[in-house]
Amino acid sequence: MTQSATTPKTRRIDSMFKRLKAEDKSAFVTYTVANDPTFEASLALMHKFVASGIDLIEIGHPFSDPILDGATIQKANIRGLASGGNLDRTLDLCAAFRQTDPVTPLVLMGYANPLAVMGYEHFAQRAAAAGVDGLIAGDFPLREAGDLLDALARSGIFMIPMAAPTLEAKDFTSEHPAVGGFLYCIPVVGPTGGPSASIEAIAAGVAECRKVSTLPVMVGFGVKTPQMAADVGQVADGVIVATALIDMFQGKLNGDDPQGSDYLDYVAAQINQFRMAIDK
């Protein structure tokens, strides 16, 4: 079996890391739940992310039991579901984004059940057509994902492996051609938005990842401030900030139009603070 490594879907992640390496920069990634609070607001937010300095966007497909996530992202999933969000609409959102942005990598992040319900082959084909580059499935170990991996490989989509302190290397490394993009390093045990690890623990976790994988290493979970993001960017290939930014955005959104200039300008200002710190 060969991976569709020459497809634009796969190249976006690889090209991003190549570009950032040439610029001596770390990747800055954030996350949003599709349809939180509406489809149109999600689309506007994604474009504002890119305009403000985000290199790759993780898109959560709303799910009723997001067991890997803390309270902030659980609430975002509830809001997304309440406004009609699901895996199907999330793929529609990615396709709408791709109409005007053919470059920024998109990675779906969610859980196994909706993928199984849609069917792995149908999901992979739909995701590829929508311009999706990668998939993170927090409750789907690589050792159990053979059928999904085969479908992703046929469509040129990466499954992003996740490394955590409780996992052995065999749990997040694989020779399967669909496993790639980057290695998601979780330096601390716990849900999204939980306690932060020390930079020393993060550096040690990244070093362990590099011993067993040649993939770029991105660090997420517990990155809460621009300074911490900057510190992580010094030891990893990129940093993922999700809960901290969602909390900021949701606090501002109360009473504001989610597609209005005041709210989107606020989003840009918060993103810029992290971007400038990472790039120093």
mmCIF file of C-alpha atoms in Angstrom:
data_model
loop_
_atom_site.group_PDB
_atom_site.id
_atom_site.type_symbol
_atom_site.label_atom_id
_atom_site.label_comp_id
_atom_site.label_asym_id
_atom_site.label_seq_id
_atom_site.Cartn_x
_atom_site.Cartn_y
_atom_site.Cartn_z
ATOM 1 C CA MET A 1 0.000 0.000 0.000
ATOM 2 C CA THR A 2 1.294 3.445 -0.831
ATOM 3 C CA GLN A 3 0.271 6.752 0.642
ATOM 4 C CA SER A 4 -1.012 9.509 -1.640
ATOM 5 C CA ALA A 5 1.943 11.605 -0.554
ATOM 6 C CA THR A 6 1.851 13.853 -3.589
ATOM 7 C CA THR A 7 -1.706 15.058 -3.028
ATOM 8 C CA PRO A 8 -2.210 18.687 -1.940
ATOM 9 C CA LYS A 9 -4.044 17.439 1.159
ATOM 10 C CA THR A 10 -0.937 15.778 2.496
ATOM 11 C CA ARG A 11 1.523 18.399 1.317
ATOM 12 C CA ARG A 12 -0.058 21.262 3.252
ATOM 13 C CA ILE A 13 1.240 20.034 6.632
ATOM 14 C CA ASP A 14 4.642 19.115 5.240
ATOM 15 C CA SER A 15 4.916 22.434 3.398
ATOM 16 C CA MET A 16 3.991 24.348 6.541
ATOM 17 C CA PHE A 17 6.822 22.801 8.531
ATOM 18 C CA LYS A 18 9.257 23.276 5.652
ATOM 19 C CA ARG A 19 8.340 26.964 5.408
ATOM 20 C CA LEU A 20 8.572 27.546 9.156
ATOM 21 C CA LYS A 21 11.926 25.780 9.373
ATOM 22 C CA ALA A 22 13.289 28.056 6.639
ATOM 23 C CA GLU A 23 11.970 31.060 8.583
ATOM 24 C CA ASP A 24 13.355 29.695 11.896
ATOM 25 C CA LYS A 25 9.874 29.790 13.435
ATOM 26 C CA SER A 26 7.715 27.439 15.437
ATOM 27 C CA ALA A 27 4.221 26.534 14.329
ATOM 28 C CA PHE A 28 1.305 28.146 16.149
ATOM 29 C CA VAL A 29 -1.888 26.102 16.174
ATOM 30 C CA THR A 30 -5.275 26.677 17.732
ATOM 31 C CA TYR A 31 -8.560 24.823 17.923
ATOM 32 C CA THR A 32 -12.227 25.569 17.528
ATOM 33 C CA VAL A 33 -15.367 23.463 17.668
ATOM 34 C CA ALA A 34 -17.375 23.612 14.463
ATOM 35 C CA ASN A 35 -20.728 25.404 14.721
ATOM 36 C CA ASP A 36 -19.797 27.099 18.003
ATOM 37 C CA PRO A 37 -21.959 29.152 18.069
ATOM 38 C CA THR A 38 -23.017 28.906 14.378
ATOM 39 C CA PHE A 39 -21.681 27.601 11.061
ATOM 40 C CA GLU A 40 -21.191 31.123 9.699
ATOM 41 C CA ALA A 41 -19.448 32.341 12.863
ATOM 42 C CA SER A 42 -17.104 29.341 12.770
ATOM 43 C CA LEU A 43 -16.136 30.108 9.194
ATOM 44 C CA ALA A 44 -15.457 33.776 9.985
ATOM 45 C CA LEU A 45 -13.398 32.760 13.023
ATOM 46 C CA MET A 46 -11.257 30.325 11.019
ATOM 47 C CA HIS A 47 -10.375 32.998 8.485
ATOM 48 C CA LYS A 48 -9.567 35.457 11.295
ATOM 49 C CA PHE A 49 -7.242 32.854 12.821
ATOM 50 C CA VAL A 50 -5.215 32.685 9.620
ATOM 51 C CA ALA A 51 -5.147 36.453 9.136
ATOM 52 C CA SER A 52 -3.843 36.832 12.710
ATOM 53 C CA GLY A 53 -0.962 34.358 12.456
ATOM 54 C CA ILE A 54 -2.275 30.821 12.972
ATOM 55 C CA ASP A 55 -0.377 28.246 10.889
ATOM 56 C CA LEU A 56 -2.718 25.238 11.239
ATOM 57 C CA ILE A 57 -6.281 24.937 12.509
ATOM 58 C CA GLU A 58 -7.664 22.021 14.469
ATOM 59 C CA ILE A 59 -11.423 21.672 13.939
ATOM 60 C CA GLY A 60 -13.419 19.813 16.547
ATOM 61 C CA HIS A 61 -16.424 17.947 15.210
ATOM 62 C CA PRO A 62 -19.109 18.292 17.922
ATOM 63 C CA PHE A 63 -19.693 15.162 19.971
ATOM 64 C CA SER A 64 -21.881 14.388 22.972
ATOM 65 C CA ASP A 65 -19.198 12.630 25.040
ATOM 66 C CA PRO A 66 -15.803 14.331 24.544
ATOM 67 C CA ILE A 67 -14.008 12.324 27.217
ATOM 68 C CA LEU A 68 -10.531 13.704 26.489
ATOM 69 C CA ASP A 69 -11.642 17.289 27.032
ATOM 70 C CA GLY A 70 -12.053 19.530 30.038
ATOM 71 C CA ALA A 71 -15.025 21.743 30.890
ATOM 72 C CA THR A 72 -14.265 24.529 28.397
ATOM 73 C CA ILE A 73 -14.184 22.306 25.331
ATOM 74 C CA GLN A 74 -17.021 20.138 26.621
ATOM 75 C CA LYS A 75 -19.198 23.269 26.739
ATOM 76 C CA ALA A 76 -18.053 24.228 23.233
ATOM 77 C CA ASN A 77 -19.150 20.791 22.017
ATOM 78 C CA ILE A 78 -22.554 21.263 23.645
ATOM 79 C CA ARG A 79 -22.963 24.645 21.953
ATOM 80 C CA GLY A 80 -21.885 23.202 18.613
ATOM 81 C CA LEU A 81 -24.369 20.348 18.866
ATOM 82 C CA ALA A 82 -27.149 22.715 19.902
ATOM 83 C CA SER A 83 -26.667 24.759 16.724
ATOM 84 C CA GLY A 84 -26.830 21.715 14.458
ATOM 85 C CA GLY A 85 -23.169 20.761 14.362
ATOM 86 C CA ASN A 86 -21.962 17.218 13.699
ATOM 87 C CA LEU A 87 -19.264 15.483 11.672
ATOM 88 C CA ASP A 88 -21.132 16.014 8.413
ATOM 89 C CA ARG A 89 -21.530 19.754 8.979
ATOM 90 C CA THR A 90 -17.907 19.998 10.091
ATOM 91 C CA LEU A 91 -16.814 18.633 6.733
ATOM 92 C CA ASP A 92 -19.107 21.172 5.071
ATOM 93 C CA LEU A 93 -17.350 23.863 7.105
ATOM 94 C CA CYS A 94 -13.919 22.692 5.937
ATOM 95 C CA ALA A 95 -15.112 22.714 2.329
ATOM 96 C CA ALA A 96 -16.449 26.261 2.733
ATOM 97 C CA PHE A 97 -13.115 27.375 4.217
ATOM 98 C CA ARG A 98 -11.234 25.808 1.313
ATOM 99 C CA GLN A 99 -13.151 27.914 -1.198
ATOM 100 C CA THR A 100 -10.933 30.887 -0.307
ATOM 101 C CA ASP A 101 -7.987 29.320 1.534
ATOM 102 C CA PRO A 102 -6.209 26.524 -0.339
ATOM 103 C CA VAL A 103 -3.080 26.661 1.830
ATOM 104 C CA THR A 104 -3.722 26.517 5.595
ATOM 105 C CA PRO A 105 -3.665 22.935 6.919
ATOM 106 C CA LEU A 106 -6.867 21.667 8.542
ATOM 107 C CA VAL A 107 -6.868 18.821 11.061
ATOM 108 C CA LEU A 108 -10.094 17.324 12.360
ATOM 109 C CA MET A 109 -10.039 16.542 16.076
ATOM 110 C CA GLY A 110 -12.644 14.416 17.746
ATOM 111 C CA TYR A 111 -13.724 10.913 18.617
ATOM 112 C CA ALA A 112 -14.119 7.516 16.997
ATOM 113 C CA ASN A 113 -17.880 6.992 17.204
ATOM 114 C CA PRO A 114 -18.919 9.555 14.553
ATOM 115 C CA LEU A 115 -16.262 8.181 12.189
ATOM 116 C CA ALA A 116 -17.588 4.649 12.574
ATOM 117 C CA VAL A 117 -21.175 5.789 12.085
ATOM 118 C CA MET A 118 -20.266 7.599 8.854
ATOM 119 C CA GLY A 119 -18.110 4.700 7.708
ATOM 120 C CA TYR A 120 -14.339 4.976 7.423
ATOM 121 C CA GLU A 121 -14.133 4.889 3.648
ATOM 122 C CA HIS A 122 -16.945 7.379 3.159
ATOM 123 C CA PHE A 123 -15.483 9.629 5.842
ATOM 124 C CA ALA A 124 -12.006 9.572 4.314
ATOM 125 C CA GLN A 125 -13.321 10.361 0.835
ATOM 126 C CA ARG A 126 -15.541 13.173 2.095
ATOM 127 C CA ALA A 127 -12.748 14.614 4.228
ATOM 128 C CA ALA A 128 -10.314 14.587 1.325
ATOM 129 C CA ALA A 129 -12.860 16.297 -0.931
ATOM 130 C CA ALA A 130 -13.406 18.937 1.774
ATOM 131 C CA GLY A 131 -9.686 19.720 1.960
ATOM 132 C CA VAL A 132 -8.910 18.052 5.286
ATOM 133 C CA ASP A 133 -5.236 17.240 5.849
ATOM 134 C CA GLY A 134 -5.209 15.235 9.047
ATOM 135 C CA LEU A 135 -7.231 13.549 11.758
ATOM 136 C CA ILE A 136 -6.825 13.318 15.521
ATOM 137 C CA ALA A 137 -9.067 10.750 17.224
ATOM 138 C CA GLY A 138 -8.408 10.937 20.932
ATOM 139 C CA ASP A 139 -10.086 7.647 21.863
ATOM 140 C CA PHE A 140 -8.851 5.573 18.922
ATOM 141 C CA PRO A 141 -5.478 3.856 19.589
ATOM 142 C CA LEU A 142 -3.355 3.247 16.517
ATOM 143 C CA ARG A 143 -3.232 -0.476 17.284
ATOM 144 C CA GLU A 144 -7.020 -0.656 16.818
ATOM 145 C CA ALA A 145 -7.322 1.718 13.868
ATOM 146 C CA GLY A 146 -6.181 -0.476 10.982
ATOM 147 C CA ASP A 147 -9.316 -0.151 8.860
ATOM 148 C CA LEU A 148 -9.491 3.602 9.396
ATOM 149 C CA LEU A 149 -5.791 4.003 8.618
ATOM 150 C CA ASP A 150 -6.180 2.071 5.371
ATOM 151 C CA ALA A 151 -9.056 4.327 4.318
ATOM 152 C CA LEU A 152 -7.107 7.471 5.228
ATOM 153 C CA ALA A 153 -4.074 6.292 3.261
ATOM 154 C CA ARG A 154 -6.186 5.797 0.163
ATOM 155 C CA SER A 155 -7.429 9.386 0.472
ATOM 156 C CA GLY A 156 -4.071 10.977 1.327
ATOM 157 C CA ILE A 157 -4.979 12.044 4.866
ATOM 158 C CA PHE A 158 -2.694 11.737 7.868
ATOM 159 C CA MET A 159 -3.759 10.311 11.209
ATOM 160 C CA ILE A 160 -1.893 12.397 13.770
ATOM 161 C CA PRO A 161 -0.448 10.217 16.568
ATOM 162 C CA MET A 162 -0.641 11.373 20.182
ATOM 163 C CA ALA A 163 2.145 10.771 22.714
ATOM 164 C CA ALA A 164 1.462 11.023 26.453
ATOM 165 C CA PRO A 165 3.472 10.155 29.593
ATOM 166 C CA THR A 166 1.299 7.067 30.130
ATOM 167 C CA LEU A 167 1.966 5.623 26.666
ATOM 168 C CA GLU A 168 4.792 3.475 25.353
ATOM 169 C CA ALA A 169 6.423 4.316 22.024
ATOM 170 C CA LYS A 170 4.592 1.427 20.327
ATOM 171 C CA ASP A 171 1.317 3.206 21.121
ATOM 172 C CA PHE A 172 2.124 6.304 19.047
ATOM 173 C CA THR A 173 4.615 5.150 16.439
ATOM 174 C CA SER A 174 3.722 3.165 13.348
ATOM 175 C CA GLU A 175 5.065 2.336 9.923
ATOM 176 C CA HIS A 176 1.590 2.613 8.449
ATOM 177 C CA PRO A 177 1.676 5.163 5.596
ATOM 178 C CA ALA A 178 -1.314 7.082 6.972
ATOM 179 C CA VAL A 179 0.392 7.866 10.291
ATOM 180 C CA GLY A 180 2.184 11.186 9.976
ATOM 181 C CA GLY A 181 1.920 14.946 9.751
ATOM 182 C CA PHE A 182 3.272 15.599 13.224
ATOM 183 C CA LEU A 183 3.465 13.963 16.626
ATOM 184 C CA TYR A 184 1.115 15.521 19.183
ATOM 185 C CA CYS A 185 3.040 15.548 22.462
ATOM 186 C CA ILE A 186 0.867 15.713 25.590
ATOM 187 C CA PRO A 187 3.319 16.476 28.416
ATOM 188 C CA VAL A 188 0.921 16.136 31.355
ATOM 189 C CA VAL A 189 -1.709 13.558 32.276
ATOM 190 C CA GLY A 190 -5.215 14.989 32.299
ATOM 191 C CA PRO A 191 -7.877 16.531 30.053
ATOM 192 C CA THR A 192 -7.550 19.542 27.795
ATOM 193 C CA GLY A 193 -7.343 22.739 29.813
ATOM 194 C CA GLY A 194 -5.902 20.923 32.813
ATOM 195 C CA PRO A 195 -2.762 21.747 34.815
ATOM 196 C CA SER A 196 0.301 22.966 32.973
ATOM 197 C CA ALA A 197 3.532 21.026 32.953
ATOM 198 C CA SER A 198 6.825 22.742 33.724
ATOM 199 C CA ILE A 199 8.970 23.698 30.759
ATOM 200 C CA GLU A 200 11.526 21.183 32.029
ATOM 201 C CA ALA A 201 8.942 18.387 31.876
ATOM 202 C CA ILE A 202 7.832 19.543 28.430
ATOM 203 C CA ALA A 203 11.393 19.597 27.140
ATOM 204 C CA ALA A 204 11.950 16.092 28.496
ATOM 205 C CA GLY A 205 8.742 14.871 26.850
ATOM 206 C CA VAL A 206 9.734 16.369 23.507
ATOM 207 C CA ALA A 207 13.183 14.780 23.775
ATOM 208 C CA GLU A 208 11.615 11.368 24.382
ATOM 209 C CA CYS A 209 9.382 11.832 21.354
ATOM 210 C CA ARG A 210 12.338 12.697 19.159
ATOM 211 C CA LYS A 211 14.115 9.506 20.227
ATOM 212 C CA VAL A 212 11.411 7.347 18.676
ATOM 213 C CA SER A 213 9.957 9.448 15.859
ATOM 214 C CA THR A 214 11.235 11.631 13.045
ATOM 215 C CA LEU A 215 7.944 13.538 12.817
ATOM 216 C CA PRO A 216 7.807 17.207 13.846
ATOM 217 C CA VAL A 217 6.738 17.449 17.493
ATOM 218 C CA MET A 218 3.886 19.735 18.537
ATOM 219 C CA VAL A 219 3.000 20.318 22.184
ATOM 220 C CA GLY A 220 -0.528 20.885 23.446
ATOM 221 C CA PHE A 221 -2.627 20.535 26.633
ATOM 222 C CA GLY A 222 -2.043 23.087 29.377
ATOM 223 C CA VAL A 223 -0.381 25.875 27.354
ATOM 224 C CA LYS A 224 -2.081 28.929 28.827
ATOM 225 C CA THR A 225 -0.019 32.088 28.317
ATOM 226 C CA PRO A 226 2.005 33.770 25.566
ATOM 227 C CA GLN A 227 5.194 33.337 27.596
ATOM 228 C CA MET A 228 4.575 29.630 28.073
ATOM 229 C CA ALA A 229 3.834 29.278 24.359
ATOM 230 C CA ALA A 230 7.124 31.012 23.604
ATOM 231 C CA ASP A 231 9.008 28.686 25.946
ATOM 232 C CA VAL A 232 7.410 25.625 24.350
ATOM 233 C CA GLY A 233 8.276 26.943 20.903
ATOM 234 C CA GLN A 234 11.945 26.893 21.879
ATOM 235 C CA VAL A 235 11.946 23.140 22.511
ATOM 236 C CA ALA A 236 9.294 21.853 20.076
ATOM 237 C CA ASP A 237 8.428 22.369 16.420
ATOM 238 C CA GLY A 238 5.156 23.985 17.362
ATOM 239 C CA VAL A 239 2.690 24.831 20.093
ATOM 240 C CA ILE A 240 -1.056 24.210 20.305
ATOM 241 C CA VAL A 241 -3.172 26.623 22.359
ATOM 242 C CA ALA A 242 -6.846 25.750 22.661
ATOM 243 C CA THR A 243 -8.646 26.066 26.007
ATOM 244 C CA ALA A 244 -6.924 29.290 27.071
ATOM 245 C CA LEU A 245 -7.974 31.060 23.885
ATOM 246 C CA ILE A 246 -11.492 29.608 23.865
ATOM 247 C CA ASP A 247 -11.979 30.928 27.401
ATOM 248 C CA MET A 248 -10.845 34.390 26.299
ATOM 249 C CA PHE A 249 -13.048 34.369 23.210
ATOM 250 C CA GLN A 250 -16.121 33.111 25.067
ATOM 251 C CA GLY A 251 -15.687 35.731 27.774
ATOM 252 C CA LYS A 252 -15.667 38.454 25.137
ATOM 253 C CA LEU A 253 -18.492 36.942 23.096
ATOM 254 C CA ASN A 254 -21.177 37.457 25.721
ATOM 255 C CA GLY A 255 -23.374 40.130 24.205
ATOM 256 C CA ASP A 256 -21.244 40.543 21.063
ATOM 257 C CA ASP A 257 -21.994 39.506 17.497
ATOM 258 C CA PRO A 258 -19.788 36.438 16.771
ATOM 259 C CA GLN A 259 -19.291 37.724 13.227
ATOM 260 C CA GLY A 260 -18.964 41.365 14.215
ATOM 261 C CA SER A 261 -15.810 43.436 13.884
ATOM 262 C CA ASP A 262 -15.498 44.081 17.639
ATOM 263 C CA TYR A 263 -15.388 40.396 18.461
ATOM 264 C CA LEU A 264 -13.158 39.376 15.549
ATOM 265 C CA ASP A 265 -10.750 42.236 16.287
ATOM 266 C CA TYR A 266 -10.542 40.984 19.870
ATOM 267 C CA VAL A 267 -9.780 37.474 18.588
ATOM 268 C CA ALA A 268 -7.018 38.876 16.397
ATOM 269 C CA ALA A 269 -5.490 40.798 19.299
ATOM 270 C CA GLN A 270 -5.298 37.691 21.502
ATOM 271 C CA ILE A 271 -3.853 35.563 18.711
ATOM 272 C CA ASN A 272 -1.287 38.268 17.962
ATOM 273 C CA GLN A 273 -0.065 38.291 21.571
ATOM 274 C CA PHE A 274 0.757 34.595 21.357
ATOM 275 C CA ARG A 275 2.188 34.883 17.847
ATOM 276 C CA MET A 276 4.543 37.706 18.778
ATOM 277 C CA ALA A 277 5.750 35.880 21.877
ATOM 278 C CA ILE A 278 6.428 32.680 19.933
ATOM 279 C CA ASP A 279 8.310 34.557 17.206
ATOM 280 C CA LYS A 280 10.633 36.526 19.518
#
